[in-house]
Short mmCIF file of C-alpha atoms and ligand atoms in Angstrom, two decimals:
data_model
loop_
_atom_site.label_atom_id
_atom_site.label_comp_id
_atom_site.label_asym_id
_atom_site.label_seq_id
_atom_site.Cartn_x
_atom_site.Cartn_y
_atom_site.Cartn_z
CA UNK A 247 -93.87 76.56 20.24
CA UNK A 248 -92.20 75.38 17.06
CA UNK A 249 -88.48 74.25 17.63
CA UNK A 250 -85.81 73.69 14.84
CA UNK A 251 -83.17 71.08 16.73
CA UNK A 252 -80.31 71.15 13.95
CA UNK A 253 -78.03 67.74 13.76
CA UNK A 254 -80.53 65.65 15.68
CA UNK A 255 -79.74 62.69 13.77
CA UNK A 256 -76.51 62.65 15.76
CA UNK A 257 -75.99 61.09 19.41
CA UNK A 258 -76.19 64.39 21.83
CA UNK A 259 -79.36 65.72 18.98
CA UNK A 260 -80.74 62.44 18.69
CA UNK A 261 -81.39 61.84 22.63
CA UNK A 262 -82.66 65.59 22.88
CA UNK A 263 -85.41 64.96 19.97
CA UNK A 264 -86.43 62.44 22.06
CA UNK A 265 -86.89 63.67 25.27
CA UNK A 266 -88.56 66.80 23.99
CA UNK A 267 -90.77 64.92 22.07
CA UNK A 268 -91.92 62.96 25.07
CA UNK A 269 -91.86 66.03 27.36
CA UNK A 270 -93.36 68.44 25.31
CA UNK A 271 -96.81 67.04 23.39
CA UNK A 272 -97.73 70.54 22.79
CA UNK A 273 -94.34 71.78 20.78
CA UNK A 274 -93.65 71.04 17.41
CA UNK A 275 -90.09 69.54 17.04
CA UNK A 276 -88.33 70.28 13.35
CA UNK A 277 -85.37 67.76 12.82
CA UNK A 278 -83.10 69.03 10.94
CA UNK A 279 -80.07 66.79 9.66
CA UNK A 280 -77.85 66.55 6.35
CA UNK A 281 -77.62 63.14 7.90
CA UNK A 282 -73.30 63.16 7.42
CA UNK A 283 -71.80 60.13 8.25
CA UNK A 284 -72.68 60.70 11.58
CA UNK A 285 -76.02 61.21 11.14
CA UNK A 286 -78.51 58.29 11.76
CA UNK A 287 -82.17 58.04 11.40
CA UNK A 288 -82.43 54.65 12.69
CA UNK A 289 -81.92 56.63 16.40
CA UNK A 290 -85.12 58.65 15.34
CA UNK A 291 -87.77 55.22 15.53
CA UNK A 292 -89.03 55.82 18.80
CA UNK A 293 -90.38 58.98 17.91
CA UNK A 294 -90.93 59.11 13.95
CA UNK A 295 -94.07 58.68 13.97
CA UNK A 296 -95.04 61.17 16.80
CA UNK A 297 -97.80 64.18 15.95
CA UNK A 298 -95.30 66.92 17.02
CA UNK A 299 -92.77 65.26 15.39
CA UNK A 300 -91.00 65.83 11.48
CA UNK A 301 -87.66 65.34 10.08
CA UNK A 302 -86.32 67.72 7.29
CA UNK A 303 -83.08 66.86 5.64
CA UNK A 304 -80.67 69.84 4.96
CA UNK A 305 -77.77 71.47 5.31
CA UNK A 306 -77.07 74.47 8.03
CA UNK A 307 -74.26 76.15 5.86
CA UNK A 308 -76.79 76.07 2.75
CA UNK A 309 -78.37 79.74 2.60
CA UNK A 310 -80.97 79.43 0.22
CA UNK A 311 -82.34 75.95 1.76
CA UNK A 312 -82.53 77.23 5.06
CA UNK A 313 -83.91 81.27 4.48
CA UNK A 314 -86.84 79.04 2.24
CA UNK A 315 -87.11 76.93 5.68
CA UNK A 316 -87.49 79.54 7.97
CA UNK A 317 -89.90 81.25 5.43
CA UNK A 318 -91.95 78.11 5.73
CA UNK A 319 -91.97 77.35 9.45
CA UNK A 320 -91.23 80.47 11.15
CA UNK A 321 -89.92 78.81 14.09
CA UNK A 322 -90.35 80.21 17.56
CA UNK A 323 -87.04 78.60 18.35
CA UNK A 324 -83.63 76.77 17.32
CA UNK A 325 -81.35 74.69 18.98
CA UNK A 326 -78.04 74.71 17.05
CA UNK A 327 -76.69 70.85 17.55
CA UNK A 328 -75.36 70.56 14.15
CA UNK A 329 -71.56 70.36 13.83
CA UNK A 330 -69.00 68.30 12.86
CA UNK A 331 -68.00 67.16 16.28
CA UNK A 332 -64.81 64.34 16.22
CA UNK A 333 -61.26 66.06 16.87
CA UNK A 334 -59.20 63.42 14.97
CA UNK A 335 -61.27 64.21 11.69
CA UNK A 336 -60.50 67.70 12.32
CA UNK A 337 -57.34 67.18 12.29
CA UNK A 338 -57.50 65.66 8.89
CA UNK A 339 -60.14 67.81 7.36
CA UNK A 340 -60.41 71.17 9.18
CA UNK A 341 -61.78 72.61 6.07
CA UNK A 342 -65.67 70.96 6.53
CA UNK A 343 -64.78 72.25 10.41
CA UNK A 344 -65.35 75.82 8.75
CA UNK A 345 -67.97 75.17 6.41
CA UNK A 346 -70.35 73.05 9.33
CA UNK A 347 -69.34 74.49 12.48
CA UNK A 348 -68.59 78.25 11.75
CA UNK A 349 -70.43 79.10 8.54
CA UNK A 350 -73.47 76.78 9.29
CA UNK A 351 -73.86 78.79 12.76
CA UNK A 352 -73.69 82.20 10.98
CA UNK A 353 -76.48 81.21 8.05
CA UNK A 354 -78.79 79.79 11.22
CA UNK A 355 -77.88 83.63 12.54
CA UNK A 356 -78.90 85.36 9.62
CA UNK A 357 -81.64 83.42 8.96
CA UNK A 358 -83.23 84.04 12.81
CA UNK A 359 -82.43 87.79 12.05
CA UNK A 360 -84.25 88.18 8.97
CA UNK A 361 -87.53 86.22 10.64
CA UNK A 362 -87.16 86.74 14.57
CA UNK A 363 -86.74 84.59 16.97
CA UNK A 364 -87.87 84.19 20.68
CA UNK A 365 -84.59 82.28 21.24
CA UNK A 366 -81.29 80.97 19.62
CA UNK A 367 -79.26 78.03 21.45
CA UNK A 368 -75.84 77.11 20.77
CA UNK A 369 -74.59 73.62 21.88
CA UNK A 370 -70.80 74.52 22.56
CA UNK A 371 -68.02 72.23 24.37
CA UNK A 372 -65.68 73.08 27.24
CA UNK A 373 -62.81 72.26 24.45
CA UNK A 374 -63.30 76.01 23.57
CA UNK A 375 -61.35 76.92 27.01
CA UNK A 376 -58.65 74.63 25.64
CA UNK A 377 -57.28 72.44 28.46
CA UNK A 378 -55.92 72.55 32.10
CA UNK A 379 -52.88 70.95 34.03
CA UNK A 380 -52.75 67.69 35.18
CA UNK A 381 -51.13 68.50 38.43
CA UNK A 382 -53.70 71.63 39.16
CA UNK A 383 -57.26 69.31 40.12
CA UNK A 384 -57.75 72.46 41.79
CA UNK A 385 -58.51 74.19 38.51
CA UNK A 386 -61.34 74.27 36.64
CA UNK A 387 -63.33 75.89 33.94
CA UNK A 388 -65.30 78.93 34.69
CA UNK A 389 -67.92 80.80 32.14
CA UNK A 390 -64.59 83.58 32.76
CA UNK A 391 -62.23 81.29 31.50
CA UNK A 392 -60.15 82.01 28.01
CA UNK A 393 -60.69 80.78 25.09
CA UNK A 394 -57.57 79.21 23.97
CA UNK A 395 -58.23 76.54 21.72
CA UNK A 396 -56.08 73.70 20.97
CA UNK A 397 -58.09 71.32 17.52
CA UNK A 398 -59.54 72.70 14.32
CA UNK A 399 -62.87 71.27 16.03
CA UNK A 400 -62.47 73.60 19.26
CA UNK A 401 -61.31 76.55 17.32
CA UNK A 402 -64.59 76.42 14.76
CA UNK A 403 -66.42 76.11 17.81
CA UNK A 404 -64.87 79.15 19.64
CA UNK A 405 -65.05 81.00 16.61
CA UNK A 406 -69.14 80.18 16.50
CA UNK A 407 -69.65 81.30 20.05
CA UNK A 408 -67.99 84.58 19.49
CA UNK A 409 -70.18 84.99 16.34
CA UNK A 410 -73.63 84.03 18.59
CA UNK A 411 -72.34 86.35 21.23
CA UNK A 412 -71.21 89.36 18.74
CA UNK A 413 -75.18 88.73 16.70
CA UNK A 414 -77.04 89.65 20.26
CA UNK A 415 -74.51 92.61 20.81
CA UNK A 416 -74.48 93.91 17.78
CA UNK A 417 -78.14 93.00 16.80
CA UNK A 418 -79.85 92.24 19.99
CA UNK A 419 -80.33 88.72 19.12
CA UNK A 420 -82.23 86.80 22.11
CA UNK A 421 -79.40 83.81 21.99
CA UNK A 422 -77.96 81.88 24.73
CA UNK A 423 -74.60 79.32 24.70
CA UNK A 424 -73.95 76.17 26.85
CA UNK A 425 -70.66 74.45 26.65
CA UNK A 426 -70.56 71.37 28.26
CA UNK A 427 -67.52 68.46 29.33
CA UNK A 428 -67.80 65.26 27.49
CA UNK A 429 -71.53 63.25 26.85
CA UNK A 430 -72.04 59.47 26.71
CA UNK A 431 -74.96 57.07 26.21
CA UNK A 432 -77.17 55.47 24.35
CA UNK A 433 -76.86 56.50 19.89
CA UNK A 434 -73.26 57.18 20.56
CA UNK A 435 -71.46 57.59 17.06
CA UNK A 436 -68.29 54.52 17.97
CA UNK A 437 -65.93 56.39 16.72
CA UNK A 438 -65.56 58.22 20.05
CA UNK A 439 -64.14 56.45 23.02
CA UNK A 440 -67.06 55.12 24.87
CA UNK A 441 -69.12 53.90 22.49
CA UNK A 442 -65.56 52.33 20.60
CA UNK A 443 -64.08 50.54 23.53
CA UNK A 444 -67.33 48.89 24.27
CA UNK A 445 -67.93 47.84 20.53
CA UNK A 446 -64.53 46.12 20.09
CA UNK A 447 -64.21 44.97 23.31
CA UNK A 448 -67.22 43.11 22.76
CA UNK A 449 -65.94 41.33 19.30
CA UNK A 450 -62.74 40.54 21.16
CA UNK A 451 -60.55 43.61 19.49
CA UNK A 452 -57.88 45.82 20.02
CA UNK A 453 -58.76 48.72 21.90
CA UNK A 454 -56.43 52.15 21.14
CA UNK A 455 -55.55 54.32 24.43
CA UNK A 456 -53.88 57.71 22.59
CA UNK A 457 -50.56 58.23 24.37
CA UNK A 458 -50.20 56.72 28.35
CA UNK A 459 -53.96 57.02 28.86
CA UNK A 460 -53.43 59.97 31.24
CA UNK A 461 -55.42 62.34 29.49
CA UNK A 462 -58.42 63.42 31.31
CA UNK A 463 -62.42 64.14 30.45
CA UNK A 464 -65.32 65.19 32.45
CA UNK A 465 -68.15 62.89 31.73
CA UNK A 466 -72.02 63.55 31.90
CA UNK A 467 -74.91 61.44 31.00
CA UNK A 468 -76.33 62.43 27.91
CA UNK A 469 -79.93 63.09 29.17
CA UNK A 470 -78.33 65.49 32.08
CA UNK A 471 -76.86 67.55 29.39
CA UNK A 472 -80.26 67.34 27.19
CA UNK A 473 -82.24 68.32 30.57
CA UNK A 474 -79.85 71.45 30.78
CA UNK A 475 -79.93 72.65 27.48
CA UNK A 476 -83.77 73.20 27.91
CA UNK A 477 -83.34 74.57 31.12
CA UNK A 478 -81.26 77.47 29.68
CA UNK A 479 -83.49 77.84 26.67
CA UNK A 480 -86.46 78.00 28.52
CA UNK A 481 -85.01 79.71 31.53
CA UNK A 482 -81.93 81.42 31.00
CA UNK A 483 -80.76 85.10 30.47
CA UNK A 484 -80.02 85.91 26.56
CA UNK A 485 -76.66 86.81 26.16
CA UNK A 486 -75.29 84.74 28.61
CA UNK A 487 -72.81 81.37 28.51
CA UNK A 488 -73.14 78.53 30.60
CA UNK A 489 -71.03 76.24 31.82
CA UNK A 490 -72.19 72.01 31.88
CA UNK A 491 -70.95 69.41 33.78
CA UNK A 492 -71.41 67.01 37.02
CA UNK A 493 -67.70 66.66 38.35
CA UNK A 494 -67.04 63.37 36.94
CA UNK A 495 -63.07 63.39 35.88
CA UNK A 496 -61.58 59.94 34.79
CA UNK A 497 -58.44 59.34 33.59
CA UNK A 498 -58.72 57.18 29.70
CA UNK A 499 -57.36 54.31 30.92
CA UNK A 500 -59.66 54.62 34.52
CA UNK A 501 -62.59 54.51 31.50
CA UNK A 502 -61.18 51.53 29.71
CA UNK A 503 -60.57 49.52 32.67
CA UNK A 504 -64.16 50.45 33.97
CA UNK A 505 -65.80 49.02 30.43
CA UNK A 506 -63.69 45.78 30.48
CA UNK A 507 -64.44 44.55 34.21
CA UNK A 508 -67.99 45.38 33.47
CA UNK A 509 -68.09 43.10 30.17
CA UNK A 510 -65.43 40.36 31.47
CA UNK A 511 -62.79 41.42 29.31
CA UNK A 512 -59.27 41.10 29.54
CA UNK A 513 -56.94 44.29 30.19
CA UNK A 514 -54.78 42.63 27.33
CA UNK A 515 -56.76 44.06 24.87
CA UNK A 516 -55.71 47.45 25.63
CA UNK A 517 -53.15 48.45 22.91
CA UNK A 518 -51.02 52.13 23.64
CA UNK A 519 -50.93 54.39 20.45
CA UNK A 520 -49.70 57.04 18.79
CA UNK A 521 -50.87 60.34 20.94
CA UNK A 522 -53.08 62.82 19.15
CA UNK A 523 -51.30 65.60 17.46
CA UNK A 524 -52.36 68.57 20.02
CA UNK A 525 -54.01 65.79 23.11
CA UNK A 526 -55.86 68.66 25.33
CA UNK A 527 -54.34 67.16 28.70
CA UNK A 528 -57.53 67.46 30.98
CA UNK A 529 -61.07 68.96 30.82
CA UNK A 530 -62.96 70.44 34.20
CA UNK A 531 -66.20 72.05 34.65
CA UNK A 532 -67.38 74.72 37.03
CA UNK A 533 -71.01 73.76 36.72
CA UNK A 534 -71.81 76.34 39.83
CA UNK A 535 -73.85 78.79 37.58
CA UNK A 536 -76.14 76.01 36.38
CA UNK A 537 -76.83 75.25 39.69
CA UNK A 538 -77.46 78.32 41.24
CA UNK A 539 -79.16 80.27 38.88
CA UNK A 540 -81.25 77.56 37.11
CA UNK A 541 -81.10 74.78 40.01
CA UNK A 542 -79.98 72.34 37.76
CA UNK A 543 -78.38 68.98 39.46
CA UNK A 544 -77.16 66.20 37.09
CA UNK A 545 -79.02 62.74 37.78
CA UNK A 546 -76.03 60.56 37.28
CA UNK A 547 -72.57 59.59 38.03
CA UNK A 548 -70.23 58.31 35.81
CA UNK A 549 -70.60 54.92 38.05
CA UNK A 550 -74.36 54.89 37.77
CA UNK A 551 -74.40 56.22 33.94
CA UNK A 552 -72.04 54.03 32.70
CA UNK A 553 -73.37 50.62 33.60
CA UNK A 554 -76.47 51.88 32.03
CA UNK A 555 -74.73 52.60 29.00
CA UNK A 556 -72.81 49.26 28.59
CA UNK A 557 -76.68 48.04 29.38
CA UNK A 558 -77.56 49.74 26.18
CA UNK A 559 -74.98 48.93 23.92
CA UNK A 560 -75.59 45.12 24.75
CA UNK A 561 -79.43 45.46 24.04
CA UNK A 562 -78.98 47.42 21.07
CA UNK A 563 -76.24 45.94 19.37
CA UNK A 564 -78.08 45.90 15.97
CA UNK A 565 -77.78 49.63 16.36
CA UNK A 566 -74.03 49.94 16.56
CA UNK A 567 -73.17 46.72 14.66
CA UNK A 568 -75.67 48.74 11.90
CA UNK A 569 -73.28 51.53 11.61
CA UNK A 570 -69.71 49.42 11.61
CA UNK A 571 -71.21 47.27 8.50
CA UNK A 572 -72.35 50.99 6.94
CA UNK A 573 -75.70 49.55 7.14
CA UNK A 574 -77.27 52.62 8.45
CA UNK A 575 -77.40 54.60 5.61
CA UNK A 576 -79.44 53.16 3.33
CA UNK A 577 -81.89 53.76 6.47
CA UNK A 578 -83.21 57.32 4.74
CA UNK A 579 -83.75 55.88 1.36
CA UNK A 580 -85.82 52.49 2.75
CA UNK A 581 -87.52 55.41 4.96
CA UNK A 582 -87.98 58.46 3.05
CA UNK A 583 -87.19 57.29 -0.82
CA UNK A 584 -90.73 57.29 -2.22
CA UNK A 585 -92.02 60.31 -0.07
CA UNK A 586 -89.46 62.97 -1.16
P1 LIG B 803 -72.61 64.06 16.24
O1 LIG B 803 -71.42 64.10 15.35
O2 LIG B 803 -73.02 62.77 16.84
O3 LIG B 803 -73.89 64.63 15.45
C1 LIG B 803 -73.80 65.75 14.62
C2 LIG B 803 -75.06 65.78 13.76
O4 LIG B 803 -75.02 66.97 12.96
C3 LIG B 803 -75.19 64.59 12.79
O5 LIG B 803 -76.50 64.06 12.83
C4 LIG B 803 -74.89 65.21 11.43
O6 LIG B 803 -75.56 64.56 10.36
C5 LIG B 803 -75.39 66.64 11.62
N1 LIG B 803 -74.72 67.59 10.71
C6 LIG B 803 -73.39 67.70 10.44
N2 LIG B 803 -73.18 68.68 9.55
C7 LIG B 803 -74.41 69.22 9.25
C8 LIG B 803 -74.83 70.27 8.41
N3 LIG B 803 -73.96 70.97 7.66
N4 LIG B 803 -76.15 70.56 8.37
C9 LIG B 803 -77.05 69.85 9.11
N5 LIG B 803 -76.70 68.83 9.91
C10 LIG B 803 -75.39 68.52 9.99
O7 LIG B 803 -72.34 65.15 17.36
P2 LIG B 803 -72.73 65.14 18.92
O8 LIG B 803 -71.66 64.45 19.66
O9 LIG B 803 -74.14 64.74 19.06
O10 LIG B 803 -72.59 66.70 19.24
C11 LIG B 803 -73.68 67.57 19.03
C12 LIG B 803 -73.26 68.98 19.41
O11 LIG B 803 -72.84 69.03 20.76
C13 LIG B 803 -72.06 69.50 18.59
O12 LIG B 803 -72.29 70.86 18.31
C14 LIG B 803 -70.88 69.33 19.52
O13 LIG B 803 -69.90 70.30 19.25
C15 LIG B 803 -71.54 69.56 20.87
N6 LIG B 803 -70.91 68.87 22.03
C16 LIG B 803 -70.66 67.53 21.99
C17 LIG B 803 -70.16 66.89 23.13
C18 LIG B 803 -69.89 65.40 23.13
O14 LIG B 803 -69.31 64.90 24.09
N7 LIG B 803 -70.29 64.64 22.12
C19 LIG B 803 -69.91 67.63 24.28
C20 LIG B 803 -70.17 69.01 24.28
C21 LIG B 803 -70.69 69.61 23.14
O1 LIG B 804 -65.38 67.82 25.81
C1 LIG B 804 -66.41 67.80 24.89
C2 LIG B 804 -65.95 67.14 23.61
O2 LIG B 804 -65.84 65.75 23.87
C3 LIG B 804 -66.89 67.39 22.45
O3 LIG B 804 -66.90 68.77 22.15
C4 LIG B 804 -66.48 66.58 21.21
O4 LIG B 804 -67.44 66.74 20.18
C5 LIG B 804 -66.42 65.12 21.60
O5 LIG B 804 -65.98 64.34 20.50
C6 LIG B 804 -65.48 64.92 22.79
O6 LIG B 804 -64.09 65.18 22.41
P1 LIG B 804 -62.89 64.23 22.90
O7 LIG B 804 -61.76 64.41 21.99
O8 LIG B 804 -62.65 64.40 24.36
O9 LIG B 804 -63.63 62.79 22.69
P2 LIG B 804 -63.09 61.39 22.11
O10 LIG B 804 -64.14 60.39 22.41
O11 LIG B 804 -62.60 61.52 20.72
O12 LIG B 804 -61.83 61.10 23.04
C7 LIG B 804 -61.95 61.02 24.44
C8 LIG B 804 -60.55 60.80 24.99
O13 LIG B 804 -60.12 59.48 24.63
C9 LIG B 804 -59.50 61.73 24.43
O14 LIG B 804 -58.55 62.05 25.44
C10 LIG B 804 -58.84 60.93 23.32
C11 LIG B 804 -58.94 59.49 23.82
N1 LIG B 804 -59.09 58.45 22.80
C12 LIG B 804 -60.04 58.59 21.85
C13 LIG B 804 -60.25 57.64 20.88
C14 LIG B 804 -61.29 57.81 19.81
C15 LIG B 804 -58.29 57.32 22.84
O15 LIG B 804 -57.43 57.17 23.73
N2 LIG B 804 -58.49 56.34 21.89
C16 LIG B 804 -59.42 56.47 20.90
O16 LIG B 804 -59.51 55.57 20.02
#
């Protein structure tokens, strides 16, 4: 099979490539990236050089580049990663929101309708259902739920899924969606909390909690999400959503705490901030239909996942300390600047 994986340059994208790279010998894996500010090639060199392996720099939301694409390749498959994914830029720039996440999904639509397609993925969140109570842990998010969105980032996403859905209604299109709870792990982008409190608490710096540090995510291990999403390409029914997650609900400030003891840091270094405009309160999943109709079981717990995460950070710090000094980007020139 050949697979387009859009926006696997990025941390959820990146750790998929690789895994389906390794898994999969007899697949062809297409990269493609615009390689954005979040976008990093220097996550791709453990598998650059692999026979089923190319990377093709592009944008989703550019027609013309990506109708001559599918021309080319014909791909049996695509796995829609690419988005811009932070809430706080969204809040400052909602307009690249539209462009990426809503009118990047359609072209990729268009694009499998005018070529066919065995199958059409769409990475989605659980910020699409907006969020739930603090005082209801008996709630949580169901494939059922609403959407009721809260960011410009969980609105564009909504507004993709309903397009992905309405494109196999209206056109039979053999697509599938999974929206899952919060990732971390290894390439993850520090501007997001994980990957940020670890980074400055390790150079001794300030780290920002967003209003009392209440606010609660669902946390999975990056390769349990990647070992889901090809479960329900390869597995699931087109047309249908699913739900990811492994029941792993910390408060902020339980996940701050957590990264500090593990590095010997001080709880002084925890500075309260301004909240988010719009803070979704807390974020659930339901992950039953996962389980019982694809058997899928998550391998980690927060516990176990993130002491191996810390692990990474500390043995990859030229990685992450690479991206703070902007480093990182002349990555694709040194790489690709004399063979494109
Ligand atoms: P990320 O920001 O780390 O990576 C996004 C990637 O997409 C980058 O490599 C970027 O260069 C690329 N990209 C952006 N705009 C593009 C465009 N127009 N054309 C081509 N490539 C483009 O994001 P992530 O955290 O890895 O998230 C990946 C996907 O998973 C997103 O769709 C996100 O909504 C979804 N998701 C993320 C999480 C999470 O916790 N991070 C949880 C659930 C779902
Ligand atoms: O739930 C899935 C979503 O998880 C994905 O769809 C998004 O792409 C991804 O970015 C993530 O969204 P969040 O907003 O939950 O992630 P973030 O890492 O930005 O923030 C996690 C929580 O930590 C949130 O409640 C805000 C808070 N926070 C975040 C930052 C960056 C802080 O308190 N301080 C910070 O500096």
């Amino acid at each position: 099979m050949k697979i387009i994986v859009t926006g696997g340059a990025g941390f959820i994208g990146g750790n998929f490539v690789h895994y389906m790279v390794n898994q999969y010998p007899e697949d062809m894996i297409i990269n493609l990236d615009l390689l954005t500010y979040a976008g990093n090639l220097e996550t791709l060199k453990p598998v650059e050089n692999a026979p089923n392996y190319k990377f093709v720099k592009g944008d989703i939301a550019d027609r013309e580049f990506i109708f001559k694409l599918f021309e080319e390749e014909k791909p049996d498959v695509v796995i829609n990663f690419a988005a811009e994914s932070h809430v706080d830029r969204s809040i400052t720039d909602p307009e690249s929101f539209v462009r990426t996440n809503v009118m990047g999904t359609t072209t990729l639509l268009d694009a499998c309708r005018k070529y066919g397609i065995k199958r059409y993925h769409q990475v989605s969140t659980d910020e699409v259902y907006g969020d739930l109570p603090l005082d209801r842990p008996d709630l949580f998010f169901t494939e059922e739920t609403p959407l009721h969105t809260s960011s410009p980032y969980s609105s564009s996403k909504a507004s993709a899924d309903l397009f992905v859905l309405a494109y196999h209604r209206t056109y039979g299109l053999p697509v599938t969606v999974s929206r899952c709870s919060n990732n971390y792990g290894p390439y993850h982008f520090p501007e997001k909390l994980i990957p940020l409190i670890i980074s400055r608490a390790l150079n001794d710096e300030e780290l920002p909690v967003y209003g009392k540090g209440d606010n609660v995510r669902d946390w999975l291990y990056v390769t349990d999400h990647c070992k889901a999403i090809d479960l329900v390409v390869r597995k699931g029914r087109v047309g249908e959503v699913y739900n990811i997650g492994g029941h792993n609900e910390r408060t902020n400030l339980e996940v701050v705490k957590t990264i500090l003891k593990a590095l010997g840091k001080p709880e002084s270094l925890i500075k309260f901030v301004t909240d988010r405009p719009g803070h979704d309160r807390r974020y659930a999943i339901d992950p039953t239909k996962m389980e019982t109709e694809l058997g899928w079981k998550p391998e980690y717990t927060f516990d176990t996942g993130i002491v191996k995460t810390i692990e990474w950070y500390l043995n990859n710090k030229e990685w992450w300390e690479h991206i703070i000094s902007g480093e990182y980007t002349k990555y694709f020139e040194n790489m690709y600047g004399e063979r494109l």
